[in-house]
CSV table of C-alpha atoms and ligand atoms in Angstrom, one decimal:
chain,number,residue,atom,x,y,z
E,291,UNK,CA,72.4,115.7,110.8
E,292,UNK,CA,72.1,113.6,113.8
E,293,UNK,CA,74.6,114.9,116.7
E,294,UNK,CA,77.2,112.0,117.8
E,295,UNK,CA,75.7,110.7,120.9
E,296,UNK,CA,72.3,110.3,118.9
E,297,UNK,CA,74.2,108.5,116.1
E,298,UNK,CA,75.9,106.2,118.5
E,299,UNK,CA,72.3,105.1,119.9
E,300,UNK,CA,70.7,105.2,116.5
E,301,UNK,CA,73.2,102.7,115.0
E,302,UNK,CA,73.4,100.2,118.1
E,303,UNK,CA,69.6,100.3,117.7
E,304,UNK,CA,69.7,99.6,114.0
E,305,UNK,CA,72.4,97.5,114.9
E,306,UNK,CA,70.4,95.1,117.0
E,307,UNK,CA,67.2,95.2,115.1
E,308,UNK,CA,69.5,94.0,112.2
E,309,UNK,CA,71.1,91.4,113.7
E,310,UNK,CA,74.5,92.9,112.6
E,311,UNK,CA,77.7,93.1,114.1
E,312,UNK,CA,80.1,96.0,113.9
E,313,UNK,CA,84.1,94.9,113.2
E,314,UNK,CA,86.7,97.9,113.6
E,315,UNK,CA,90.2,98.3,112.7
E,316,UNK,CA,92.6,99.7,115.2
E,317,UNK,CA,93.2,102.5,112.7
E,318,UNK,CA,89.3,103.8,112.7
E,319,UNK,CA,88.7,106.9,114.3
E,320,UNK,CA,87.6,107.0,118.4
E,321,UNK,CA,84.0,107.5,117.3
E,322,UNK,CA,83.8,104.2,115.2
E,323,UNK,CA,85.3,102.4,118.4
E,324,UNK,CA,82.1,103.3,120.5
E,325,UNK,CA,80.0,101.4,118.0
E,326,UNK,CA,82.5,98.5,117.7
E,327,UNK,CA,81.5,94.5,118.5
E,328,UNK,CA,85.1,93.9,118.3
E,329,UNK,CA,88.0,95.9,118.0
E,330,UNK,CA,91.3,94.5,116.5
E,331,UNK,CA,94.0,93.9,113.6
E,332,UNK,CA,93.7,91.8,110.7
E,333,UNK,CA,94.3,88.6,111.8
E,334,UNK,CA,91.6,89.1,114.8
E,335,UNK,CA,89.0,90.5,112.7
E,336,UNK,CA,89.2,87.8,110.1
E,337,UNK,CA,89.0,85.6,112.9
E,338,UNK,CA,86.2,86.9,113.9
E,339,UNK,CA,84.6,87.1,111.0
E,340,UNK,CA,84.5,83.1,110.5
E,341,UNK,CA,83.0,82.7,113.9
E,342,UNK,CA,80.4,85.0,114.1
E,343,UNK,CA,76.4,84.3,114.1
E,344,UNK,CA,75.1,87.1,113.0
E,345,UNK,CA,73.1,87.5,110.0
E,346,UNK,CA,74.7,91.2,108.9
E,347,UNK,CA,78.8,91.9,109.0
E,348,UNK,CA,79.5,96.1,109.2
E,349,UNK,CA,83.3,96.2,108.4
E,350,UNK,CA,84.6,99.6,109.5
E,351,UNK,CA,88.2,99.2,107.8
E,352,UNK,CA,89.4,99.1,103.9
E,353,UNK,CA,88.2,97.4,101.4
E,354,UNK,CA,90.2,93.8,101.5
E,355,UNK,CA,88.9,93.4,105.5
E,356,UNK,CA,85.6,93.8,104.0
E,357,UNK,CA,86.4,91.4,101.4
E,358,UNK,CA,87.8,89.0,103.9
E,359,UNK,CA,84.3,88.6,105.5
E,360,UNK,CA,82.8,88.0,102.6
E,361,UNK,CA,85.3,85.1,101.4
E,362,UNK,CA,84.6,83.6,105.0
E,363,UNK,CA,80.6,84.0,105.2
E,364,UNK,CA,78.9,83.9,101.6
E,365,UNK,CA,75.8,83.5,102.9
E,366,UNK,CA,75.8,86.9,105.2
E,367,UNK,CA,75.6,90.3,104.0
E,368,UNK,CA,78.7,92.1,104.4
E,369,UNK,CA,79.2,96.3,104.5
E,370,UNK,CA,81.2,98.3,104.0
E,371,UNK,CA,80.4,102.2,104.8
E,372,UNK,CA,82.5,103.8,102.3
E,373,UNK,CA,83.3,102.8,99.2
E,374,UNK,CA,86.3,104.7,98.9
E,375,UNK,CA,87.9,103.0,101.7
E,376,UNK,CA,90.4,101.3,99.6
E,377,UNK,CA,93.7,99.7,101.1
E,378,UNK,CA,96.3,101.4,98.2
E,379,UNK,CA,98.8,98.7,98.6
E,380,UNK,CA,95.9,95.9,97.9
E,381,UNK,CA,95.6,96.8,94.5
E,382,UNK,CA,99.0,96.9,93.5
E,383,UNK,CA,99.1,92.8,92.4
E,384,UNK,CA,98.4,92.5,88.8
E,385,UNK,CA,97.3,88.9,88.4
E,386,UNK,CA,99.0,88.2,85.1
E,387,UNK,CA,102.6,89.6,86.4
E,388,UNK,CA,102.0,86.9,89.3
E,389,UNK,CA,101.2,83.9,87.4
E,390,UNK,CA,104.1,84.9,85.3
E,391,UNK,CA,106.1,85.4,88.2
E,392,UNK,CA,104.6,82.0,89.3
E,393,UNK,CA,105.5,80.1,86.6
E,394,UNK,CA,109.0,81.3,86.4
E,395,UNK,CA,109.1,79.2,89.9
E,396,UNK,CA,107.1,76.7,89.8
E,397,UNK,CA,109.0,74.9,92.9
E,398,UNK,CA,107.9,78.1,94.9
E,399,UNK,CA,104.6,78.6,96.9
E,400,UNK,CA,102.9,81.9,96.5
E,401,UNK,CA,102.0,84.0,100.3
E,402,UNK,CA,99.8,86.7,100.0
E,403,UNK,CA,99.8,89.2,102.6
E,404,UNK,CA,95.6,89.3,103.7
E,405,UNK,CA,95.9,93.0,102.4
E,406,UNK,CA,94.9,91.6,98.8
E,407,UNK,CA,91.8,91.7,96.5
E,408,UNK,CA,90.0,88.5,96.9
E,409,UNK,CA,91.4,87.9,92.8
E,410,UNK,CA,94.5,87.9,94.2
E,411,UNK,CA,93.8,85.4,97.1
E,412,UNK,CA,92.3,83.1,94.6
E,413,UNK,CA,95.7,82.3,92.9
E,414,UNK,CA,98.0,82.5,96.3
E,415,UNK,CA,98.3,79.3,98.1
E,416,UNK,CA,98.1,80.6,101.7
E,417,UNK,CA,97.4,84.3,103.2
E,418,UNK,CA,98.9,85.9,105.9
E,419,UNK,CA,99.1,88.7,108.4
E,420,UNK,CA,101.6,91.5,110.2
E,421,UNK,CA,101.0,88.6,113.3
E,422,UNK,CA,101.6,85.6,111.8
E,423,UNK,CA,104.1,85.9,108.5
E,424,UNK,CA,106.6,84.1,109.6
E,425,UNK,CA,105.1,81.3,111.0
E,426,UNK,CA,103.2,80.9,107.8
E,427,UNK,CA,106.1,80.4,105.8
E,428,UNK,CA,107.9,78.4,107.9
E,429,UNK,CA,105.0,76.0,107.6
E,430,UNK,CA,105.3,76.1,104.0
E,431,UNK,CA,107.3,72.7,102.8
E,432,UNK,CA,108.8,74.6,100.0
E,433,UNK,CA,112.0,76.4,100.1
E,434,UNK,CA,111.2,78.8,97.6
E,435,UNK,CA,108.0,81.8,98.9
E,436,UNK,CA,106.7,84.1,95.9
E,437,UNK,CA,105.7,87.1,98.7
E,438,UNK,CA,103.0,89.5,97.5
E,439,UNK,CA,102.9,92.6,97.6
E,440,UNK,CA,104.5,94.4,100.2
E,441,UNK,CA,108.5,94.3,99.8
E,442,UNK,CA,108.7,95.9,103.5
E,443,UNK,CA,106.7,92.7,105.3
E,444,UNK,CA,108.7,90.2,102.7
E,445,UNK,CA,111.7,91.7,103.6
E,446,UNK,CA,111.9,91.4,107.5
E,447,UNK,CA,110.0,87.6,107.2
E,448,UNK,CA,113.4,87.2,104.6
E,449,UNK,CA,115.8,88.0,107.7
E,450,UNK,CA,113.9,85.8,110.1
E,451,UNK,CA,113.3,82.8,107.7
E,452,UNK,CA,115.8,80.4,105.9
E,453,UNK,CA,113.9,80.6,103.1
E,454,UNK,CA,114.1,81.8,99.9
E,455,UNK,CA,111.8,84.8,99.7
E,456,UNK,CA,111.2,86.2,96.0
E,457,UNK,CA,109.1,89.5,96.7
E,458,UNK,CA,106.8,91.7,94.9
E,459,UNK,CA,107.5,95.9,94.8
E,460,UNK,CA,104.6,96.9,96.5
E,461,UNK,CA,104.1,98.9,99.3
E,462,UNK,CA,102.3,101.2,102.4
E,463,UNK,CA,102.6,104.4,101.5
E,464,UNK,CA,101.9,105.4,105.1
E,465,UNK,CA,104.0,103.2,106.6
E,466,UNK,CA,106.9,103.9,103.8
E,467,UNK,CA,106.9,107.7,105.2
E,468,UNK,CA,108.7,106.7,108.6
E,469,UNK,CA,112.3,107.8,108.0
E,470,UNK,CA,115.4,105.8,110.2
E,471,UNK,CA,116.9,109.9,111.2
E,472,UNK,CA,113.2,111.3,112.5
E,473,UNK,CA,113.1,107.9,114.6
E,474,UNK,CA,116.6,108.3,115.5
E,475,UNK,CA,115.7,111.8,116.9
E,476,UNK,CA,112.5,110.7,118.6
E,477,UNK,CA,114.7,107.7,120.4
E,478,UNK,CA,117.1,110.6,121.2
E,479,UNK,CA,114.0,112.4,122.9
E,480,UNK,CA,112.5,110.2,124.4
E,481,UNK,CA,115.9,108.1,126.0
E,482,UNK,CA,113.8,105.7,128.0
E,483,UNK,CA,111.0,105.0,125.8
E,484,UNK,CA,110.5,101.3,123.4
E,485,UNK,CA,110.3,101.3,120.1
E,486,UNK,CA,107.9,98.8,118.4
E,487,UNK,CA,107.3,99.2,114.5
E,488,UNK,CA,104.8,97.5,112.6
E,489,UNK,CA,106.6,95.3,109.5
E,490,UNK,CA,105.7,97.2,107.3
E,491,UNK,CA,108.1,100.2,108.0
E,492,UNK,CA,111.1,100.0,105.6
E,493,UNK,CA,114.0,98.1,106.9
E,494,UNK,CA,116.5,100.9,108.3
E,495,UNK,CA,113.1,101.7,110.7
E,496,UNK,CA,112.6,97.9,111.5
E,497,UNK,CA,116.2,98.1,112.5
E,498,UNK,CA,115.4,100.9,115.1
E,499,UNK,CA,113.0,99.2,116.6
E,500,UNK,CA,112.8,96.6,119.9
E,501,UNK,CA,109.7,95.2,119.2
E,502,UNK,CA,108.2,94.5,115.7
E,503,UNK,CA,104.8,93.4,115.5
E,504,UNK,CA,101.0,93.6,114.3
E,505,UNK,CA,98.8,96.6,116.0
E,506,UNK,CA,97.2,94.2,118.2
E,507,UNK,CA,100.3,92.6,119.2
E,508,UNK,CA,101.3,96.1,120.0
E,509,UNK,CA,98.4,96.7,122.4
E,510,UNK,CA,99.3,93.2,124.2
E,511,UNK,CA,103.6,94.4,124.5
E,512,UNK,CA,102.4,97.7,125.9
E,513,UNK,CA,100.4,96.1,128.7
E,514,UNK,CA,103.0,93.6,129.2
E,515,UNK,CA,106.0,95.6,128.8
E,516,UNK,CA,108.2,97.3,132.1
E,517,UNK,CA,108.6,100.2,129.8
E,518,UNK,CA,106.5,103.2,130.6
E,519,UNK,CA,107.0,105.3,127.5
E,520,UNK,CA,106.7,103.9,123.4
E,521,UNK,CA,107.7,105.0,120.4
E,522,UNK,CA,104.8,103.6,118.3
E,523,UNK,CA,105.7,103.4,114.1
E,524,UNK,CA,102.8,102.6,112.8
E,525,UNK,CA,99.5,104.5,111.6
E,526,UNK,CA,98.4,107.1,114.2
E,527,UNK,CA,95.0,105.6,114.9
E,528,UNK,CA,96.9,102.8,116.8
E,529,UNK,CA,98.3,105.7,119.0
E,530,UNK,CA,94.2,106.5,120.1
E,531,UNK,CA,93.7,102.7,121.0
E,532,UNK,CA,97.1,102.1,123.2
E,533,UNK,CA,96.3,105.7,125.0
E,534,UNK,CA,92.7,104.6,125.7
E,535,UNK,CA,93.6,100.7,126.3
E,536,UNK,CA,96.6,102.0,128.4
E,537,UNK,CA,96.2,105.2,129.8
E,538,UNK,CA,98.9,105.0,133.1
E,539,UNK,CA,101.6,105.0,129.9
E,540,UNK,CA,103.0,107.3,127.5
E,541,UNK,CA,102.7,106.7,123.5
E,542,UNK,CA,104.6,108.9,121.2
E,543,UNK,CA,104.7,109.1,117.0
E,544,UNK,CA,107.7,109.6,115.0
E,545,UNK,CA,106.0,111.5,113.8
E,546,UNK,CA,102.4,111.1,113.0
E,547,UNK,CA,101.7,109.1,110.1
E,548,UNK,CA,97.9,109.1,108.5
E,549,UNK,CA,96.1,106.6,106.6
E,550,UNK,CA,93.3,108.7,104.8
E,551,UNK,CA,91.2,105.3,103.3
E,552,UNK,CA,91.2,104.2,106.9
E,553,UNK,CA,89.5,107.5,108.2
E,554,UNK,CA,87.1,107.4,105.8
E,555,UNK,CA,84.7,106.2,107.5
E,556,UNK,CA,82.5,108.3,109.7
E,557,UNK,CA,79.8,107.4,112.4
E,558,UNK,CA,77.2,108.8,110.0
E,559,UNK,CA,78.4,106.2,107.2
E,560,UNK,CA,77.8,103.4,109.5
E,561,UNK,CA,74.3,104.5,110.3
E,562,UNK,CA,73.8,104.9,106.5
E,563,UNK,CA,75.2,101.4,106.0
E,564,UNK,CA,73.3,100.0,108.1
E,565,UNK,CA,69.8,101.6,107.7
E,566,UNK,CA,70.4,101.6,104.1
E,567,UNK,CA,72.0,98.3,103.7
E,568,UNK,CA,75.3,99.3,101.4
E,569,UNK,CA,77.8,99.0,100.5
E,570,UNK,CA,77.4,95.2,99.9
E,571,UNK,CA,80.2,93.4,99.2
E,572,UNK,CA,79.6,91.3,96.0
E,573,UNK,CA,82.1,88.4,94.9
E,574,UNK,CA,81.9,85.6,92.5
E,575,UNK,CA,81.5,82.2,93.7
E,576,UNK,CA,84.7,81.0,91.5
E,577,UNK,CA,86.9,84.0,93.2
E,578,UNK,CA,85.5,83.8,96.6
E,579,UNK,CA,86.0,79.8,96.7
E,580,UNK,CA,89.2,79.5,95.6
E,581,UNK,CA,90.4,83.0,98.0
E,582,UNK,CA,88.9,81.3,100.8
E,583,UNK,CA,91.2,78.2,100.5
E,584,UNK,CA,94.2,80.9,101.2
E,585,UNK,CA,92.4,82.1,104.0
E,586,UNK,CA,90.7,79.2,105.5
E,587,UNK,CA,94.6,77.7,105.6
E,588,UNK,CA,95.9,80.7,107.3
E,589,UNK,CA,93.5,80.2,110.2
E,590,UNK,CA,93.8,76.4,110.7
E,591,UNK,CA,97.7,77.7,111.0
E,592,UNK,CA,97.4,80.7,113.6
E,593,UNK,CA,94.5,79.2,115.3
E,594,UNK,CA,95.1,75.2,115.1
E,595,UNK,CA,91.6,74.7,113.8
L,205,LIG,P1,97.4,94.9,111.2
L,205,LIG,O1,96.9,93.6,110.7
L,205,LIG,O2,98.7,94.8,111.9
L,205,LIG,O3,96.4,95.6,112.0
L,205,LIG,O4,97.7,95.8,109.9
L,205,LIG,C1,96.8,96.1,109.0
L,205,LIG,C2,97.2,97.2,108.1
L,205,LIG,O5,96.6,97.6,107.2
L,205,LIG,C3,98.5,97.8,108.4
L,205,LIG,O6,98.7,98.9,107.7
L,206,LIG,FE1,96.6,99.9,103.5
L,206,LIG,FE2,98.7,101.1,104.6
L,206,LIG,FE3,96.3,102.0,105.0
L,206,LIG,FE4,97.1,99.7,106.1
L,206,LIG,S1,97.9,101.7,106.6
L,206,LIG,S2,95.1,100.1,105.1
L,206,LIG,S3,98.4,98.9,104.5
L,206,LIG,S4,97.4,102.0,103.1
């Protein structure tokens, strides 16, 4: 087994005789982020994803981030290190509940959080992220949004839209762990500290919270906030990237909170991927063109493109 500094040089090596780039979640573990092209949340990585040249796409992340690449660049070879490195709450759409659901409203459009499979994407109308849900259904001309899947993210866009949001019962089982008294007590603690929550803690946490955002927009409100201490409710990887990203502040858990498919991924994976070119990510043409409508919209949206 190579030792971790050799890794790290073994991979950027592969990395540049491939002509691949590496794309990390916040989430992935401090050793992924040395062999990272581009750090970031959903939204960014997507983003990314659609502009970039080169020829081989390494997603260290879960499986629909992966997936997103692929929608975006059929033509490039997309990886993913682990197979197991499955978002739980992507998988929790069944298709045939949703067109039923679907045609129950037919006045409604249907917004798909990007943590989907691409089979879902296909029969959504338009995706979105943690950064940009409500603006995507407020540029919706319908009244009426069939939100799928998590009932946390539909929830607090429901509060901050006026319109009528239909949701789906899924879930993050990591982020449905933060409880409103342990945040309570960590506010309690730490008296002059902000809180910022990602949307996909259940409402009584979102309620805690003075900032409620994506992890990137977290990174961004902890560099630009006067506050000098954070209570940060969202998976603990995020913690790692604000401490490194801003190390003159303090960044606190309430408490820790673990995704295991996002940790998954290890640097020896990567090198694996790479040298070994798996896993590939493999759609059909009918699925991938039809999810890519849902995603292309979503970018022309955030981005104006
Ligand atoms: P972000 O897009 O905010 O990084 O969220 C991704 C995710 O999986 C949150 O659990
Ligand atoms: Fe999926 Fe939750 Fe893990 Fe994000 S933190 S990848 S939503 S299970």
């Amino acid at each position: 087994m190579l030792k971790e500094q050799n890794l790290i040089s073994e991979i950027k090596k592969l990395k540049k005789k491939k002509k691949a780039v590496i794309l990390v979640h916040n989430y992935q573990l401090p050793e992924i982020y040395e062999v990272a092209d581009f750090i970031g949340d959903s939204l960014e990585l997507s983003r990314k994803a659609a502009e970039t040249t080169a020829k081989v796409i390494v997603f260290c992340g879960v499986d629909f981030m992966a997936e997103s690449a692929k929608i975006l660049n059929p033509d490039k070879m997309v990886l993913l290190p682990v197979l197991e490195a499955k978002c739980p709450m992507a998988g929790q759409v069944s298709i045939e509940k949703l067109r039923k659901l679907q045609r129950k409203h037919p006045e409604a459009a249907t917004v798909c959080y990007i943590n989907t499979t691409a089979e879902t994407k296909a029969v959504c109308d338009i995706c979105c992220t943690s950064a940009n849900a409500i603006k995507i259904v407020n540029s919706l001309p319908n009244k009426k949004i069939i939100f799928v899947p998590d009932k946390n993210l539909a929830n607090y866009v429901s509060r901050r839209t006026d319109k009528e949001i239909i949701s789906w019962p899924g879930f993050c089982y990591v982020h449905q762990q933060f409880r409103a008294d342990e945040v309570k007590k960590a506010k309690e603690i730490f008296t002059r500290a902000e809180t910022i929550a990602h949307p996909e803690c259940p409402p009584e946490v979102i309620d805690l919270a003075d900032y409620v955002c994506s992890t990137s927009q977290m990174l961004k409100r902890a560099k630009e906030s006067k506050a000098k201490e954070f209570i940060i409710l969202t998976e603990v990887g995020m913690l790692e990237r604000l401490k490194r990203e801003v190390p003159e502040k303090k960044f606190y858990s309430a408490p820790a909170k673990i995704c295991i498919q996002q940790k998954k991924n290890r640097l020896e994976a990567v090198y694996n991927s790479l040298l070994l070119e798996r896993y590939k990510i493999r759609l059909s043409e009918e699925i991938r063109s039809k999810a890519k409508k849902a995603l292309t919209k979503m970018l022309e949206i955030s981005y104006g493109k």
